Tab-separated table of C-alpha atoms and ligand atoms in Angstrom:
chain	number	residue	atom	x	y	z
A	1	MET	CA	-7.636	16.478	-16.612
A	2	LYS	CA	-9.906	14.222	-18.689
A	3	CYS	CA	-7.846	11.882	-20.932
A	4	SER	CA	-8.443	8.436	-22.371
A	5	THR	CA	-6.655	5.775	-20.472
A	6	GLN	CA	-5.006	2.990	-22.503
A	7	VAL	CA	-5.162	-0.472	-20.967
A	8	PHE	CA	-2.231	-2.805	-21.888
A	9	LYS	CA	-2.976	-6.370	-20.850
A	10	ILE	CA	0.139	-8.493	-20.535
A	11	GLY	CA	-0.324	-11.758	-22.631
A	12	THR	CA	1.971	-14.596	-23.533
A	13	SER	CA	3.952	-12.716	-26.170
A	14	ASN	CA	3.455	-8.962	-25.927
A	15	LEU	CA	5.548	-8.068	-22.801
A	16	GLU	CA	8.313	-6.310	-24.716
A	17	GLU	CA	5.934	-4.388	-26.896
A	18	VAL	CA	3.902	-3.266	-23.936
A	19	ILE	CA	7.013	-2.181	-22.010
A	20	ARG	CA	8.343	-0.215	-25.050
A	21	THR	CA	5.100	1.666	-25.447
A	22	ALA	CA	4.670	2.344	-21.724
A	23	ALA	CA	8.290	3.423	-21.355
A	24	ARG	CA	7.756	5.957	-24.129
A	25	ILE	CA	4.796	7.431	-22.328
A	26	ILE	CA	6.954	7.805	-19.189
A	27	GLN	CA	9.781	9.402	-21.244
A	28	GLN	CA	7.349	11.870	-22.781
A	29	GLY	CA	6.205	13.028	-19.293
A	30	GLY	CA	3.025	10.863	-19.042
A	31	THR	CA	1.642	8.655	-16.286
A	32	VAL	CA	1.508	4.873	-16.441
A	33	ALA	CA	0.044	2.607	-13.660
A	34	PHE	CA	1.934	-0.757	-13.380
A	35	PRO	CA	2.042	-3.778	-11.089
A	36	THR	CA	4.672	-4.106	-8.407
A	37	GLU	CA	4.881	-6.943	-5.940
A	38	THR	CA	3.257	-4.751	-3.136
A	39	VAL	CA	0.388	-2.909	-4.907
A	40	TYR	CA	-0.166	-1.197	-8.307
A	41	GLY	CA	1.881	2.030	-8.596
A	42	LEU	CA	1.072	5.106	-10.621
A	43	GLY	CA	4.360	5.925	-12.298
A	44	ALA	CA	5.932	9.004	-13.843
A	45	ASP	CA	9.512	10.143	-14.529
A	46	ALA	CA	10.783	10.963	-11.038
A	47	LEU	CA	13.231	13.627	-12.452
A	48	ASN	CA	10.583	15.467	-14.531
A	49	PRO	CA	8.621	17.967	-12.361
A	50	ASP	CA	5.751	18.325	-14.763
A	51	ALA	CA	5.302	14.591	-14.992
A	52	VAL	CA	5.402	14.114	-11.222
A	53	SER	CA	2.792	16.832	-10.792
A	54	LYS	CA	0.425	14.762	-12.831
A	55	ILE	CA	0.639	12.017	-10.258
A	56	PHE	CA	-0.524	14.332	-7.495
A	57	LYS	CA	-3.351	15.692	-9.618
A	58	ALA	CA	-4.636	12.274	-10.801
A	59	LYS	CA	-4.692	10.875	-7.255
A	60	GLY	CA	-5.786	14.003	-5.462
A	61	ARG	CA	-2.738	13.441	-3.318
A	62	PRO	CA	-1.883	16.120	-0.681
A	63	LEU	CA	0.972	18.149	-2.037
A	64	ASP	CA	3.132	17.577	1.097
A	65	ASN	CA	3.095	13.799	0.871
A	66	PRO	CA	6.359	12.832	-0.988
A	67	LEU	CA	6.686	9.967	-3.435
A	68	ILE	CA	8.813	6.751	-3.438
A	69	VAL	CA	11.421	6.717	-6.309
A	70	HIS	CA	11.727	3.340	-7.939
A	71	ILE	CA	14.904	2.045	-9.430
A	72	ALA	CA	15.811	-1.141	-11.336
A	73	ASP	CA	19.495	-1.539	-10.290
A	74	GLN	CA	21.575	-0.544	-7.275
A	75	GLU	CA	23.934	1.595	-9.330
A	76	ARG	CA	21.063	3.966	-9.992
A	77	LEU	CA	20.702	4.658	-6.284
A	78	ASP	CA	23.715	6.913	-6.335
A	79	MET	CA	21.991	9.057	-8.987
A	80	VAL	CA	19.249	10.081	-6.585
A	81	ALA	CA	20.654	9.508	-3.056
A	82	SER	CA	23.781	10.404	-1.138
A	83	ASP	CA	25.354	9.430	2.166
A	84	VAL	CA	24.240	5.803	1.835
A	85	PRO	CA	25.550	3.976	4.915
A	86	ASP	CA	27.000	0.459	4.798
A	87	SER	CA	24.114	-0.810	6.838
A	88	ALA	CA	21.800	0.154	3.953
A	89	ARG	CA	23.951	-1.671	1.482
A	90	SER	CA	23.587	-4.907	3.462
A	91	LEU	CA	19.742	-4.317	3.647
A	92	MET	CA	19.722	-3.844	-0.139
A	93	ASP	CA	21.664	-7.072	-0.693
A	94	ALA	CA	19.236	-8.896	1.546
A	95	PHE	CA	15.845	-7.384	0.508
A	96	TRP	CA	16.191	-5.727	-2.956
A	97	PRO	CA	14.438	-6.283	-5.166
A	98	GLY	CA	11.611	-6.345	-2.573
A	99	PRO	CA	9.162	-4.444	-0.424
A	100	LEU	CA	11.646	-2.287	1.487
A	101	THR	CA	11.836	1.470	0.897
A	102	MET	CA	14.776	3.380	2.395
A	103	ILE	CA	15.111	7.077	2.923
A	104	PHE	CA	18.489	8.800	2.308
A	105	LYS	CA	19.715	12.389	1.757
A	106	ARG	CA	18.621	13.365	-1.748
A	107	LYS	CA	20.744	14.581	-4.659
A	108	ASP	CA	19.787	17.801	-6.430
A	109	ILE	CA	18.796	15.994	-9.556
A	110	VAL	CA	15.593	14.943	-7.782
A	111	PRO	CA	13.072	17.811	-8.152
A	112	ASP	CA	11.361	19.299	-5.139
A	113	VAL	CA	7.889	18.130	-6.268
A	114	THR	CA	8.985	14.459	-5.906
A	115	THR	CA	10.181	14.888	-2.327
A	116	CYS	CA	7.795	17.700	-1.490
A	117	GLY	CA	10.765	19.963	-0.712
A	118	LEU	CA	12.391	17.560	1.795
A	119	ASP	CA	16.157	17.117	1.676
A	120	THR	CA	15.627	13.344	1.703
A	121	VAL	CA	14.457	10.901	-0.829
A	122	ALA	CA	12.605	7.606	-0.422
A	123	THR	CA	13.729	4.799	-2.817
A	124	ARG	CA	13.250	1.163	-3.514
A	125	MET	CA	13.693	-1.565	-6.170
A	126	PRO	CA	10.438	-3.458	-6.818
A	127	ASP	CA	10.367	-7.168	-7.092
A	128	ASN	CA	8.198	-7.454	-10.193
A	129	PRO	CA	9.641	-8.074	-13.678
A	130	ILE	CA	7.126	-5.791	-15.377
A	131	ALA	CA	8.028	-2.939	-12.993
A	132	ARG	CA	11.725	-3.466	-13.370
A	133	GLU	CA	11.646	-3.763	-17.148
A	134	LEU	CA	9.571	-0.625	-17.405
A	135	ILE	CA	12.037	1.349	-15.280
A	136	LYS	CA	14.987	-0.014	-17.245
A	137	GLU	CA	13.435	0.730	-20.636
A	138	ALA	CA	12.326	4.234	-19.591
A	139	GLY	CA	15.994	4.833	-18.594
A	140	THR	CA	14.958	7.025	-15.639
A	141	PRO	CA	13.969	6.422	-11.973
A	142	ILE	CA	10.091	6.227	-11.702
A	143	ALA	CA	8.214	7.991	-8.946
A	144	ALA	CA	5.255	5.742	-8.065
A	145	PRO	CA	2.810	5.964	-5.171
A	146	SER	CA	-0.124	3.567	-5.042
A	147	ALA	CA	-2.325	3.930	-8.147
A	148	ASN	CA	-5.584	4.774	-6.283
A	149	ILE	CA	-7.462	7.950	-5.468
A	150	SER	CA	-5.830	9.228	-2.214
A	151	GLY	CA	-7.436	7.844	0.891
A	152	ARG	CA	-9.067	4.848	-0.900
A	153	PRO	CA	-7.854	1.250	-0.379
A	154	SER	CA	-4.694	0.654	-2.426
A	155	PRO	CA	-5.136	-1.199	-5.714
A	156	THR	CA	-4.044	-4.791	-5.955
A	157	THR	CA	-5.509	-5.425	-9.443
A	158	ALA	CA	-5.635	-3.430	-12.735
A	159	GLU	CA	-9.469	-3.313	-12.299
A	160	HIS	CA	-9.011	-1.420	-9.000
A	161	VAL	CA	-6.785	1.112	-10.792
A	162	ILE	CA	-9.279	1.523	-13.615
A	163	SER	CA	-12.139	1.957	-11.210
A	164	ASP	CA	-10.269	4.830	-9.483
A	165	LEU	CA	-8.244	6.478	-12.136
A	166	SER	CA	-9.743	5.753	-15.578
A	167	GLY	CA	-9.748	9.034	-17.572
A	168	ARG	CA	-7.166	10.567	-15.264
A	169	ILE	CA	-4.005	8.732	-16.281
A	170	ASP	CA	-2.413	7.831	-19.662
A	171	ALA	CA	-2.177	4.082	-19.271
A	172	VAL	CA	-2.473	1.004	-17.145
A	173	ILE	CA	-0.433	-2.146	-17.575
A	174	ASP	CA	-2.554	-5.100	-16.437
A	175	GLY	CA	-0.232	-7.743	-15.072
A	176	GLY	CA	-2.782	-9.585	-12.921
A	177	ALA	CA	-3.145	-9.540	-9.139
A	178	VAL	CA	-0.141	-8.488	-7.074
A	179	ARG	CA	1.676	-10.863	-4.694
A	180	VAL	CA	2.272	-9.110	-1.377
A	181	GLY	CA	-0.850	-6.907	-1.218
A	182	VAL	CA	0.260	-4.241	1.234
A	183	GLU	CA	2.694	-1.394	0.652
A	184	SER	CA	6.417	-1.506	1.290
A	185	THR	CA	8.106	-1.108	4.593
A	186	VAL	CA	9.482	2.475	4.956
A	187	LEU	CA	12.781	2.787	6.824
A	188	ASP	CA	14.564	6.116	7.447
A	189	MET	CA	18.340	5.468	7.003
A	190	THR	CA	19.332	9.118	7.697
A	191	PRO	CA	19.685	8.860	11.573
A	192	ASP	CA	22.369	6.645	13.127
A	193	ILE	CA	19.733	4.252	14.252
A	194	PRO	CA	17.251	3.477	11.465
A	195	VAL	CA	13.643	4.510	12.081
A	196	LEU	CA	10.717	2.440	10.855
A	197	LEU	CA	8.133	4.754	9.433
A	198	ARG	CA	5.687	2.295	8.032
A	199	PRO	CA	5.322	-1.428	8.578
A	200	GLY	CA	5.136	-3.396	5.259
A	201	GLY	CA	6.280	-6.426	3.368
A	202	VAL	CA	9.634	-6.766	5.147
A	203	SER	CA	9.194	-7.090	8.957
A	204	ILE	CA	11.006	-5.284	11.728
A	205	ASP	CA	12.491	-8.502	12.897
A	206	GLN	CA	13.940	-9.275	9.421
A	207	ILE	CA	15.495	-5.753	9.347
A	208	LYS	CA	16.985	-6.155	12.822
A	209	GLU	CA	18.926	-9.195	11.680
A	210	TYR	CA	20.932	-6.957	9.485
A	211	VAL	CA	21.156	-3.658	11.341
A	212	GLY	CA	20.718	-4.518	15.002
A	213	GLU	CA	18.653	-1.748	16.598
A	214	VAL	CA	15.626	-0.248	14.806
A	215	LEU	CA	13.386	2.547	16.319
A	216	VAL	CA	9.663	2.481	15.775
A	217	GLY	CA	8.600	5.838	14.337
A	218	TYR	CA	4.930	5.224	13.348
A	219	THR	CA	1.645	4.874	15.021
A	220	ASP	CA	-1.387	3.033	13.774
A	221	ARG	CA	-3.773	5.939	13.913
A	222	PRO	CA	-3.578	9.076	11.774
A	223	ALA	CA	-1.616	11.743	13.592
A	224	GLY	CA	-3.657	14.501	15.200
A	225	ALA	CA	-3.740	18.091	13.828
A	226	GLY	CA	-0.584	19.912	14.616
A	227	GLU	CA	1.172	16.757	15.781
A	228	ALA	CA	4.807	16.514	14.604
A	229	VAL	CA	5.359	13.578	12.145
A	230	ARG	CA	8.542	12.175	10.675
A	231	SER	CA	6.839	11.027	7.507
A	232	PRO	CA	4.201	13.275	6.004
A	233	GLY	CA	1.958	10.273	4.991
A	234	MET	CA	1.247	9.709	8.655
A	235	LYS	CA	-1.025	12.718	8.816
A	236	TYR	CA	-3.533	11.333	6.460
A	237	THR	CA	-6.421	8.867	6.693
A	238	HIS	CA	-5.757	5.968	4.434
A	239	TYR	CA	-7.089	2.786	2.886
A	240	SER	CA	-10.725	3.634	3.704
A	241	PRO	CA	-13.815	2.284	2.146
A	242	GLU	CA	-16.716	4.790	2.061
A	243	THR	CA	-18.732	2.457	4.177
A	244	ARG	CA	-18.262	2.751	7.947
A	245	LEU	CA	-15.612	0.303	9.119
A	246	VAL	CA	-15.595	-1.210	12.575
A	247	LEU	CA	-12.407	-3.136	13.578
A	248	VAL	CA	-12.557	-5.711	16.353
A	249	MET	CA	-9.185	-6.685	17.783
A	250	GLY	CA	-7.952	-8.956	20.504
A	251	ASN	CA	-7.714	-12.712	21.260
A	252	SER	CA	-9.433	-14.726	18.637
A	253	SER	CA	-12.298	-16.243	20.627
A	254	ALA	CA	-13.218	-12.842	22.147
A	255	VAL	CA	-13.103	-11.272	18.618
A	256	VAL	CA	-15.457	-13.946	17.215
A	257	ASP	CA	-17.978	-13.456	20.027
A	258	LYS	CA	-17.896	-9.706	19.633
A	259	ILE	CA	-18.304	-9.852	15.817
A	260	ILE	CA	-21.352	-12.202	16.277
A	261	GLY	CA	-22.841	-9.890	18.939
A	262	LEU	CA	-22.352	-6.841	16.722
A	263	ALA	CA	-23.791	-8.589	13.680
A	264	ARG	CA	-26.897	-9.604	15.643
A	265	GLU	CA	-27.282	-6.160	17.141
A	266	TYR	CA	-27.065	-4.409	13.756
A	267	LEU	CA	-29.440	-6.845	12.129
A	268	ASP	CA	-32.000	-6.124	14.839
A	269	ARG	CA	-31.669	-2.467	13.988
A	270	ASN	CA	-32.013	-3.126	10.191
A	271	ILE	CA	-28.374	-2.044	9.660
A	272	ARG	CA	-26.864	-3.963	6.764
A	273	VAL	CA	-23.624	-5.621	7.596
A	274	GLY	CA	-20.611	-6.730	5.618
A	275	LEU	CA	-18.010	-8.966	7.154
A	276	LEU	CA	-14.260	-8.880	6.468
A	277	VAL	CA	-13.229	-11.931	8.323
A	278	THR	CA	-10.612	-14.704	8.647
A	279	ASP	CA	-11.621	-18.214	7.498
A	280	GLU	CA	-11.782	-19.453	11.107
A	281	THR	CA	-14.151	-16.664	12.182
A	282	ALA	CA	-16.344	-17.223	9.167
A	283	LYS	CA	-16.713	-20.912	9.935
A	284	THR	CA	-18.441	-20.192	13.243
A	285	ASP	CA	-22.044	-21.476	12.905
A	286	GLU	CA	-23.820	-18.440	14.345
A	287	MET	CA	-22.201	-16.186	11.860
A	288	ALA	CA	-24.222	-17.568	8.974
A	289	GLU	CA	-27.462	-16.700	10.769
A	290	TYR	CA	-26.775	-12.993	10.689
A	291	VAL	CA	-24.898	-12.176	7.486
A	292	SER	CA	-25.644	-13.393	3.951
A	293	PRO	CA	-22.724	-15.084	2.215
A	294	ASP	CA	-22.342	-12.382	-0.501
A	295	ARG	CA	-21.530	-9.922	2.180
A	296	VAL	CA	-18.831	-12.007	3.742
A	297	PHE	CA	-15.241	-11.552	2.393
A	298	LEU	CA	-12.781	-14.245	3.445
A	299	LEU	CA	-9.370	-12.935	4.187
A	300	GLY	CA	-7.681	-16.322	4.520
A	301	SER	CA	-6.460	-18.149	7.587
A	302	ARG	CA	-5.919	-16.175	10.837
A	303	TYR	CA	-2.600	-17.939	10.995
A	304	ASP	CA	-1.389	-16.965	7.460
A	305	ALA	CA	-0.734	-13.286	7.577
A	306	SER	CA	0.713	-13.275	4.021
A	307	ALA	CA	-2.543	-14.630	2.602
A	308	ILE	CA	-4.474	-11.987	4.541
A	309	ALA	CA	-2.169	-9.184	3.299
A	310	SER	CA	-2.716	-10.219	-0.298
A	311	ASN	CA	-6.563	-10.253	0.099
A	312	LEU	CA	-6.993	-7.251	2.387
A	313	PHE	CA	-7.513	-4.282	-0.041
A	314	ALA	CA	-9.589	-6.402	-2.456
A	315	GLY	CA	-11.866	-7.205	0.494
A	316	LEU	CA	-12.193	-3.602	1.573
A	317	ARG	CA	-13.146	-2.660	-1.933
A	318	TYR	CA	-15.529	-5.603	-2.383
A	319	LEU	CA	-17.470	-4.854	0.732
A	320	ASP	CA	-17.740	-1.187	-0.028
A	321	MET	CA	-21.203	-1.839	-1.603
A	322	GLU	CA	-23.974	0.712	-1.922
A	323	ASP	CA	-26.387	-1.379	0.088
A	324	THR	CA	-24.020	-2.103	3.018
A	325	ASP	CA	-24.152	0.234	6.064
A	326	VAL	CA	-21.272	-1.063	8.083
A	327	ILE	CA	-18.272	-3.373	7.571
A	328	ILE	CA	-17.108	-5.361	10.602
A	329	ALA	CA	-13.426	-6.305	10.180
A	330	ASP	CA	-11.798	-9.191	12.050
A	331	GLY	CA	-8.509	-8.102	13.701
A	332	SER	CA	-7.620	-11.480	15.199
A	333	MET	CA	-4.476	-12.106	13.226
A	334	GLY	CA	-1.274	-11.535	15.153
A	335	ILE	CA	1.296	-8.840	14.531
A	336	ALA	CA	4.074	-11.352	13.634
A	337	GLY	CA	5.760	-10.735	10.240
A	338	ILE	CA	3.512	-8.965	7.770
A	339	GLY	CA	0.622	-9.148	10.354
A	340	ALA	CA	1.910	-5.822	11.775
A	341	ALA	CA	1.311	-4.197	8.339
A	342	VAL	CA	-2.098	-5.779	7.980
A	343	LEU	CA	-3.245	-4.435	11.387
A	344	ASN	CA	-1.666	-1.030	10.703
A	345	ARG	CA	-3.758	-0.672	7.482
A	346	LEU	CA	-6.900	-1.905	9.185
A	347	LYS	CA	-6.520	0.478	12.119
A	348	LYS	CA	-5.940	3.406	9.785
A	349	ALA	CA	-8.972	2.456	7.707
A	350	ALA	CA	-11.251	1.988	10.686
A	351	ASP	CA	-13.845	4.513	11.807
A	352	GLU	CA	-14.171	2.655	15.157
A	353	LEU	CA	-11.785	0.452	16.987
A	354	ILE	CA	-13.061	-2.143	19.524
A	355	GLU	CA	-10.560	-4.014	21.629
A	356	VAL	CA	-11.738	-7.143	23.404
A	357	ASN	CA	-10.061	-9.781	25.542
B	1	AMP	P1	2.886	5.623	-0.972
B	1	AMP	O1	3.799	5.735	-2.105
B	1	AMP	O2	1.564	6.288	-1.225
B	1	AMP	O3	2.669	4.258	-0.525
B	1	AMP	O4	3.530	6.469	0.206
B	1	AMP	C1	4.880	6.605	0.409
B	1	AMP	C2	5.146	6.808	1.905
B	1	AMP	O5	6.519	7.146	2.033
B	1	AMP	C3	4.357	7.938	2.490
B	1	AMP	O6	3.876	7.603	3.793
B	1	AMP	C4	5.327	9.075	2.560
B	1	AMP	O7	5.045	10.043	3.568
B	1	AMP	C5	6.627	8.295	2.769
B	1	AMP	N1	7.857	9.085	2.318
B	1	AMP	C6	8.140	9.272	0.983
B	1	AMP	N2	9.279	10.049	0.938
B	1	AMP	C7	9.643	10.337	2.232
B	1	AMP	C8	10.706	11.082	2.798
B	1	AMP	N3	11.635	11.665	2.082
B	1	AMP	N4	10.773	11.108	4.130
B	1	AMP	C9	9.820	10.552	4.948
B	1	AMP	N5	8.792	9.862	4.420
B	1	AMP	C10	8.732	9.770	3.119
B	2	MG	MG1	-0.723	5.130	-1.068
């Protein structure tokens, strides 16, 4: 699958030209990675089965994990989805463009490879002008999962995309770091009561304001073999650095104590530690004794889940160094708002979960 990957860096005056060139690649059945507000996506024409197959190949994505179809205006929704309830229309008015993916019955125009043969389709409108202009100019819905090798932390910069997919995709549009940093919320709108399949940029409380009841249909750990899942993505390990990841969760002072204890213990055993911690945890005096500063990645304040979300995947990638044996992650942020999505990603990435109180 070797190909040379073009990198288009967005400057002050080349936006239109880049969009035109990238849209042509999509129209011709190629693959283009582009920024959305959540993470970088790897896009191809959602209605072209050969093009969509290239996404699965480039990412090494399991063939039963369906893709989200991105659109640039609400009118396009009716091209790919049917039986859209009024409740979904009010969610669209409130949250589109934005990090909310909704699942509907699919129309036949959407090929099997895009939905992995399901009779439903996941769709959203991204809140990023580069993404929307690209979709408009291509004139077709764009299927776009995260632009990483499957299982790795999602990419939040073009450099992350290049590091995973250079030589495997046709082009990358470099539009700088993304804003949100974790993937979209996935909401199944096909049952009478919507079911939350993945926490993300829009919180369950925000959704409830518009639709009343919402059922929670996800767990924070990969589903066991043979376990029934509503969303195929739930079966797979996700977001993982190659380095062993230990997540410490619970109330903040207990988490800090545990992280210091672990760092000391590992150091005594000559195990090289990286720390993925909130600013407050890093400020603890003892921390500096055990871990050198270049192995500490600051996530942001424990009380600012949005900041943590935007730094999370870059931190997991940064600490995934050859000379680090274990990464200890700080799970002291709450689950309010986007905190639920942050903790979900950390739990899925973790090899070991320690709960303290
Ligand atoms: P990604 O684009 O890699 O962030 O993943 C998209 C997520 O949406 C995965 O967890 C998929 O399993 C899920 N998904 C996509 N289409 C459907 C669908 N039709 N029904 C249920 N889940 C879906
Ligand atoms: Mg992904």
